[in-house]
PDB file of C-alpha atoms in Angstrom:
ATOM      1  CA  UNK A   1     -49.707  24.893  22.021  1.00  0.00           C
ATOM      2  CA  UNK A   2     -47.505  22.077  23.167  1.00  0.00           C
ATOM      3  CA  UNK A   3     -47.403  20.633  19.528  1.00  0.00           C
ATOM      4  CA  UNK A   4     -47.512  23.509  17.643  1.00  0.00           C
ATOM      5  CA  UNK A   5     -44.213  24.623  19.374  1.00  0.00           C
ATOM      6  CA  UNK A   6     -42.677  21.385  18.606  1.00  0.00           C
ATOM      7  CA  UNK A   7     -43.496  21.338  14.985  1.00  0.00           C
ATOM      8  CA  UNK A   8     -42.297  25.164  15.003  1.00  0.00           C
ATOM      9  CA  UNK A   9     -39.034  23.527  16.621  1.00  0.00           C
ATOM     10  CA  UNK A  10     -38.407  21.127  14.137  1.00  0.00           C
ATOM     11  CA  UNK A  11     -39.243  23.067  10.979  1.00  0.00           C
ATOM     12  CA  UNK A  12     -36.051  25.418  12.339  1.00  0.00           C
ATOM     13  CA  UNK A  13     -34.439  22.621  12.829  1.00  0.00           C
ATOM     14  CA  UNK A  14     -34.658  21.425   9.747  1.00  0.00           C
ATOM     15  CA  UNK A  15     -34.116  24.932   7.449  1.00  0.00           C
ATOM     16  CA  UNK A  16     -31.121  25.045   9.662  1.00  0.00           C
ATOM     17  CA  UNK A  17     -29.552  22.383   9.146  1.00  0.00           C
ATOM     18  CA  UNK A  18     -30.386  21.922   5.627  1.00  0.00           C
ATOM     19  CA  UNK A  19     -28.895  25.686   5.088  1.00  0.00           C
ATOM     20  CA  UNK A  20     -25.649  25.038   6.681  1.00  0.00           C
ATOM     21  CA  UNK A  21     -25.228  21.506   4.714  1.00  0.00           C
ATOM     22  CA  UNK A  22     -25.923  23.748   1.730  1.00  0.00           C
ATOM     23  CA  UNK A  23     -23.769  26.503   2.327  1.00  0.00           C
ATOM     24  CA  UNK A  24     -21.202  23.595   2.946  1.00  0.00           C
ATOM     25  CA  UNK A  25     -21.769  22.292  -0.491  1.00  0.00           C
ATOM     26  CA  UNK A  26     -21.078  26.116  -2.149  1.00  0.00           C
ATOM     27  CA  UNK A  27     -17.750  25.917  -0.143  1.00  0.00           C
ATOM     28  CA  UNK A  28     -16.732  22.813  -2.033  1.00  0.00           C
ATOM     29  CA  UNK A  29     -17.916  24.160  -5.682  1.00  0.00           C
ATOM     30  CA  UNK A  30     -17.082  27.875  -5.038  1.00  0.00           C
ATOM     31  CA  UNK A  31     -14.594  29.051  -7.623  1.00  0.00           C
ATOM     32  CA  UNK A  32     -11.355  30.333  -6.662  1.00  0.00           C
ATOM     33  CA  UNK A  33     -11.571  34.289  -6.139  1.00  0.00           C
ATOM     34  CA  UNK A  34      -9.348  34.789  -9.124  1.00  0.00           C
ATOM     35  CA  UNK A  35     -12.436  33.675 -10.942  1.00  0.00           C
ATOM     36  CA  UNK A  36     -14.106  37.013  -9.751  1.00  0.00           C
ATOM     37  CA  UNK A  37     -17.105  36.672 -11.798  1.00  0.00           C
ATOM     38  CA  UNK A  38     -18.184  33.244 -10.158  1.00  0.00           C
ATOM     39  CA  UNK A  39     -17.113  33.791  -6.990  1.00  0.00           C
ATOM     40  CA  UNK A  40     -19.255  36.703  -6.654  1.00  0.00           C
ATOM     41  CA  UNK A  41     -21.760  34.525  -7.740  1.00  0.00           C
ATOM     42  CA  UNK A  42     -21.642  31.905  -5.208  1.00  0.00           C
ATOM     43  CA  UNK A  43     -20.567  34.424  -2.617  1.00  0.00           C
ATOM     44  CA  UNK A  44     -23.692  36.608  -2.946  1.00  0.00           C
ATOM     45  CA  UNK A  45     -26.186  33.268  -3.228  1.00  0.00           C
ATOM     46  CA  UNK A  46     -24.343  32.271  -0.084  1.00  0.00           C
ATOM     47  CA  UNK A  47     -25.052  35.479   1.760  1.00  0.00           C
ATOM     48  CA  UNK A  48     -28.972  35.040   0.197  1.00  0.00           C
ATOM     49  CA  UNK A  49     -28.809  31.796   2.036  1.00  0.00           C
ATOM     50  CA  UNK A  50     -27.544  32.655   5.488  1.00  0.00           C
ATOM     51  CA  UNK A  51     -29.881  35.701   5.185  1.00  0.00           C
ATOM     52  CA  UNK A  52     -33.070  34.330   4.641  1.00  0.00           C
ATOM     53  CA  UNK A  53     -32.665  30.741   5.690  1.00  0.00           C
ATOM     54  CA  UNK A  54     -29.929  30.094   8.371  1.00  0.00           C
ATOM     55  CA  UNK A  55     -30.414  33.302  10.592  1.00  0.00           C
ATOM     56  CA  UNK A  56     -34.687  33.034  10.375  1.00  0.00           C
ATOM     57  CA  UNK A  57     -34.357  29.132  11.121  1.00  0.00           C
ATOM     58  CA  UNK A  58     -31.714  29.521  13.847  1.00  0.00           C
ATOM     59  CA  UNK A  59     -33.986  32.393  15.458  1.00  0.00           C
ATOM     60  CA  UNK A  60     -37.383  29.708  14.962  1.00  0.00           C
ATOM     61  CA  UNK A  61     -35.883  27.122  16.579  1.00  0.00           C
ATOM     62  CA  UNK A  62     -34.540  29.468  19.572  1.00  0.00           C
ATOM     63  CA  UNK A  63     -37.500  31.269  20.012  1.00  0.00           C
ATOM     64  CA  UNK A  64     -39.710  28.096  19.703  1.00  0.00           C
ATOM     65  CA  UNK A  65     -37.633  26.268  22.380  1.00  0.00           C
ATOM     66  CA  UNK A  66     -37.588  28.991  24.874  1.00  0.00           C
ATOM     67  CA  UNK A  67     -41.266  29.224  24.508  1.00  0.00           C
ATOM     68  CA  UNK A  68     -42.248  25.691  25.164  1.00  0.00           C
ATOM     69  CA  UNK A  69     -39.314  25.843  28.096  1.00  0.00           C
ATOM     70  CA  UNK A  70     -41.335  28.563  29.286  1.00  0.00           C
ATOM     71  CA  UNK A  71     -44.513  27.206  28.994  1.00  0.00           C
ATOM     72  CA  UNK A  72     -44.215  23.532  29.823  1.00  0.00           C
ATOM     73  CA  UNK A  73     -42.879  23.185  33.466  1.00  0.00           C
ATOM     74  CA  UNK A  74     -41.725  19.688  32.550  1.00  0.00           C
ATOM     75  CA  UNK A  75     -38.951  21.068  30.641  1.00  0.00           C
ATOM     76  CA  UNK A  76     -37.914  23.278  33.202  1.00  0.00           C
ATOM     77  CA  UNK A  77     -36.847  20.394  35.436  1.00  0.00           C
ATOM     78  CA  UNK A  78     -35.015  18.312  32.224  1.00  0.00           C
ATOM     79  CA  UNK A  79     -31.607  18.730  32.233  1.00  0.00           C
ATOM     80  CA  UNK A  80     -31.333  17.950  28.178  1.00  0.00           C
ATOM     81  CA  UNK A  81     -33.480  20.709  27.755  1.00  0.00           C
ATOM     82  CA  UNK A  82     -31.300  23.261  29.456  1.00  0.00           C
ATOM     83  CA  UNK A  83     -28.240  22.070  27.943  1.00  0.00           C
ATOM     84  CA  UNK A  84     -30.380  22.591  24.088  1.00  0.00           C
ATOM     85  CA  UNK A  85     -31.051  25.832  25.811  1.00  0.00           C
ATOM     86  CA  UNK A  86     -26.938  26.846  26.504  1.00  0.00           C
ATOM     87  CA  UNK A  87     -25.843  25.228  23.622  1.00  0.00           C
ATOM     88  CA  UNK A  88     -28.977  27.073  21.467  1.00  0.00           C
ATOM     89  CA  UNK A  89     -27.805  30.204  22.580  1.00  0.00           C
ATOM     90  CA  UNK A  90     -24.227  29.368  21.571  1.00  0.00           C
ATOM     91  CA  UNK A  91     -25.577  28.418  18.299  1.00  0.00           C
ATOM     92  CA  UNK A  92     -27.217  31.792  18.098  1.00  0.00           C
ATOM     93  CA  UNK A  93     -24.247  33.885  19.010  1.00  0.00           C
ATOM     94  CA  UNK A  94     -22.134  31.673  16.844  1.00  0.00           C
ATOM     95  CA  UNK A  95     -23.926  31.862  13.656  1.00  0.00           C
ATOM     96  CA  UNK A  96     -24.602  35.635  13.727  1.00  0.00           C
ATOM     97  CA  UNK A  97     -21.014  36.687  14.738  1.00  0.00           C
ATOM     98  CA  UNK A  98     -18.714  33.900  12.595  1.00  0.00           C
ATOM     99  CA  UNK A  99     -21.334  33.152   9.896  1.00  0.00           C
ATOM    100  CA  UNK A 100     -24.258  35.506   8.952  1.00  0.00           C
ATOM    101  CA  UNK A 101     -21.979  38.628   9.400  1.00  0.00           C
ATOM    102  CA  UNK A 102     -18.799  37.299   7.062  1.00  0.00           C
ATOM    103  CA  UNK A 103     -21.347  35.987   4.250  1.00  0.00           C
ATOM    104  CA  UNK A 104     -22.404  39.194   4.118  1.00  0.00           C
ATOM    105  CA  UNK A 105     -19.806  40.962   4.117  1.00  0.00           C
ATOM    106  CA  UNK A 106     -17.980  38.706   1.705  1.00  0.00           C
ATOM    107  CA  UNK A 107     -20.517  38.779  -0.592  1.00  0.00           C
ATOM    108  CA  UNK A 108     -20.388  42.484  -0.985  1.00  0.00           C
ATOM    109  CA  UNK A 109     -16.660  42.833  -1.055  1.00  0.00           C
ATOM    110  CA  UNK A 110     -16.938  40.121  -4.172  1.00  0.00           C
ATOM    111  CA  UNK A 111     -20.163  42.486  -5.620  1.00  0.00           C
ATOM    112  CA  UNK A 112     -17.929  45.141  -5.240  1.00  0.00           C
ATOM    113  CA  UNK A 113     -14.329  43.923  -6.196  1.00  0.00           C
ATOM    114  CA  UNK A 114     -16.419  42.669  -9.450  1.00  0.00           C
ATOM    115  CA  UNK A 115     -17.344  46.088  -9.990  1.00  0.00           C
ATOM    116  CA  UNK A 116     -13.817  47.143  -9.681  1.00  0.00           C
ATOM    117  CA  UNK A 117     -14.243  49.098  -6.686  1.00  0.00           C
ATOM    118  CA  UNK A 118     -12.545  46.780  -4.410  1.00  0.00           C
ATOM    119  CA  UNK A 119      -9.184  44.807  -4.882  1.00  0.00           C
ATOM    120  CA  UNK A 120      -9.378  41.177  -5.147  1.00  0.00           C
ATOM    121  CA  UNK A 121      -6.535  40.186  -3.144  1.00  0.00           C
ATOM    122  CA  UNK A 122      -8.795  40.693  -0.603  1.00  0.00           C
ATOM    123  CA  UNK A 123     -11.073  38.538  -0.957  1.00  0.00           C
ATOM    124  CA  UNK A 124     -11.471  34.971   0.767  1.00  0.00           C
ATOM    125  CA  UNK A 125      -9.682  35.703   4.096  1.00  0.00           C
ATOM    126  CA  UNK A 126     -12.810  34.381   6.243  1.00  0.00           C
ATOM    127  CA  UNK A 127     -13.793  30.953   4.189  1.00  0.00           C
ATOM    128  CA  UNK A 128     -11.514  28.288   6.319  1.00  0.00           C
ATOM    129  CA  UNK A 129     -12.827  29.871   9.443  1.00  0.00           C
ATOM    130  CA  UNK A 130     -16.415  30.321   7.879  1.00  0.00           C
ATOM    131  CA  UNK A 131     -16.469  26.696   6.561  1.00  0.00           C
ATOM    132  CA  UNK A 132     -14.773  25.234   9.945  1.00  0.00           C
ATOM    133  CA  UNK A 133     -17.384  27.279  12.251  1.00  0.00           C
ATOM    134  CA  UNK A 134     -20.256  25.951   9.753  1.00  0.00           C
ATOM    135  CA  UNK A 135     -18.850  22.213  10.440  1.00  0.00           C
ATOM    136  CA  UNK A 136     -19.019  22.906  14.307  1.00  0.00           C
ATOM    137  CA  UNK A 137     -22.568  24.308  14.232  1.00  0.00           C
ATOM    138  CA  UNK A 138     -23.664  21.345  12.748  1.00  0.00           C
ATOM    139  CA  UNK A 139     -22.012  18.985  14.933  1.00  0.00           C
ATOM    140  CA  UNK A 140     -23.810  21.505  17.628  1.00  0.00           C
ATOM    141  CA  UNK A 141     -27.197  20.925  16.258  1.00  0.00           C
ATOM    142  CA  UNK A 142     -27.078  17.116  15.899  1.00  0.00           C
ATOM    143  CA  UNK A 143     -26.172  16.677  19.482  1.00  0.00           C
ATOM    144  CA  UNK A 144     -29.448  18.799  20.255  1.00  0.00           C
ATOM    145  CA  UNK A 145     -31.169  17.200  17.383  1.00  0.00           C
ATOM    146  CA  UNK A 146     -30.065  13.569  19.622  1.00  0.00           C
ATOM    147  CA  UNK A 147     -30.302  15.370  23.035  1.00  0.00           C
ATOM    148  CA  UNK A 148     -34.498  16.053  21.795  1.00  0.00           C
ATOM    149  CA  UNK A 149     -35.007  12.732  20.669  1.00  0.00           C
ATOM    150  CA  UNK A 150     -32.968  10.562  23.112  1.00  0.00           C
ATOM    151  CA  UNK A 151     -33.475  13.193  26.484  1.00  0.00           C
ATOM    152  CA  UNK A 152     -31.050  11.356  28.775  1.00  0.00           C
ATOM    153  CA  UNK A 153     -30.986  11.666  32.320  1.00  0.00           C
ATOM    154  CA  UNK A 154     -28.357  14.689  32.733  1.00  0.00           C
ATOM    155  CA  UNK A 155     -28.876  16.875  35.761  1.00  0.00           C
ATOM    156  CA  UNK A 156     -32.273  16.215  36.842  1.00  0.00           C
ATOM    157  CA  UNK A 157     -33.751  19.369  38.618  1.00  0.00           C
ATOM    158  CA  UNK A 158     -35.713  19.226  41.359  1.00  0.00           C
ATOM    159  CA  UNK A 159     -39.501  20.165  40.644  1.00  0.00           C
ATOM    160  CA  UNK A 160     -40.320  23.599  42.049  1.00  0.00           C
TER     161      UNK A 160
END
């Protein structure tokens, strides 16, 4: 069980982190929104990729780290591990809230100002604080990515 948590961990790990670099990447070639056609383009393949690769990965690697903290008392007493925990959780909140949420919304606000039900003026109001809170995630989950391999001796609990 031990290992098959830890490859579930990792696998998260990486589709996470591999979807925010990539949704980092549409940020730099996304057209301006006066360019309504492809910015609904890379707007809505942006919300497909925080739908169905971010949010599932970010959930994976939760889920799959509060299982093996859960089963494995040895992690219970490891500080790293219950600073991977808060700062998992932060993740968590902090992708759903400033990431999956605006990419979806965006992305139908574009769908929808290219249908000409929606003016595009207002368009692009979330994409500095989108891209900025992507950057910060990822920063996030290298220091948990460095905290797994490396585990330093940070507030050693006492075994129950």
């Amino acid at each position: 069980m031990r290992r098959l948590l830890k490859f579930l961990h990792t696998m998260g790990s990486i589709g996470l982190m591999g979807a925010m670099a990539a949704l980092l990447v549409m940020f730099s070639v996304a057209p301006p929104p006066s360019s309504l056609a492809g910015y609904a383009l890379i707007r809505g393949a942006m919300g497909a990729v925080a739908t169905w690769i971010f949010l599932p990965s970010l959930a994976l690697v939760l889920v799959a780290g509060l299982l093996a903290m859960a089963l494995h008392p040895v992690y219970r007493i490891a500080g790293w591990a219950w600073l991977k925990l808060a700062t998992g959780v932060l993740m968590f909140e902090g992708g759903f809230v400033y990431i999956q949420g605006p990419m979806q919304r965006e992305a139908a606000m574009s769908a929808a100002a290219l249908a000409g039900r929606l003016d595009p003026a207002a368009l692009a109001a979330t994409i500095g604080p989108e891209r900025n809170t992507l950057w910060v995630l990822l920063a996030v989950a290298t220091a948990n990515v460095a905290l797994g391999i490396w585990r330093p001796r940070v507030l050693r609990l006492p075994a129950p």
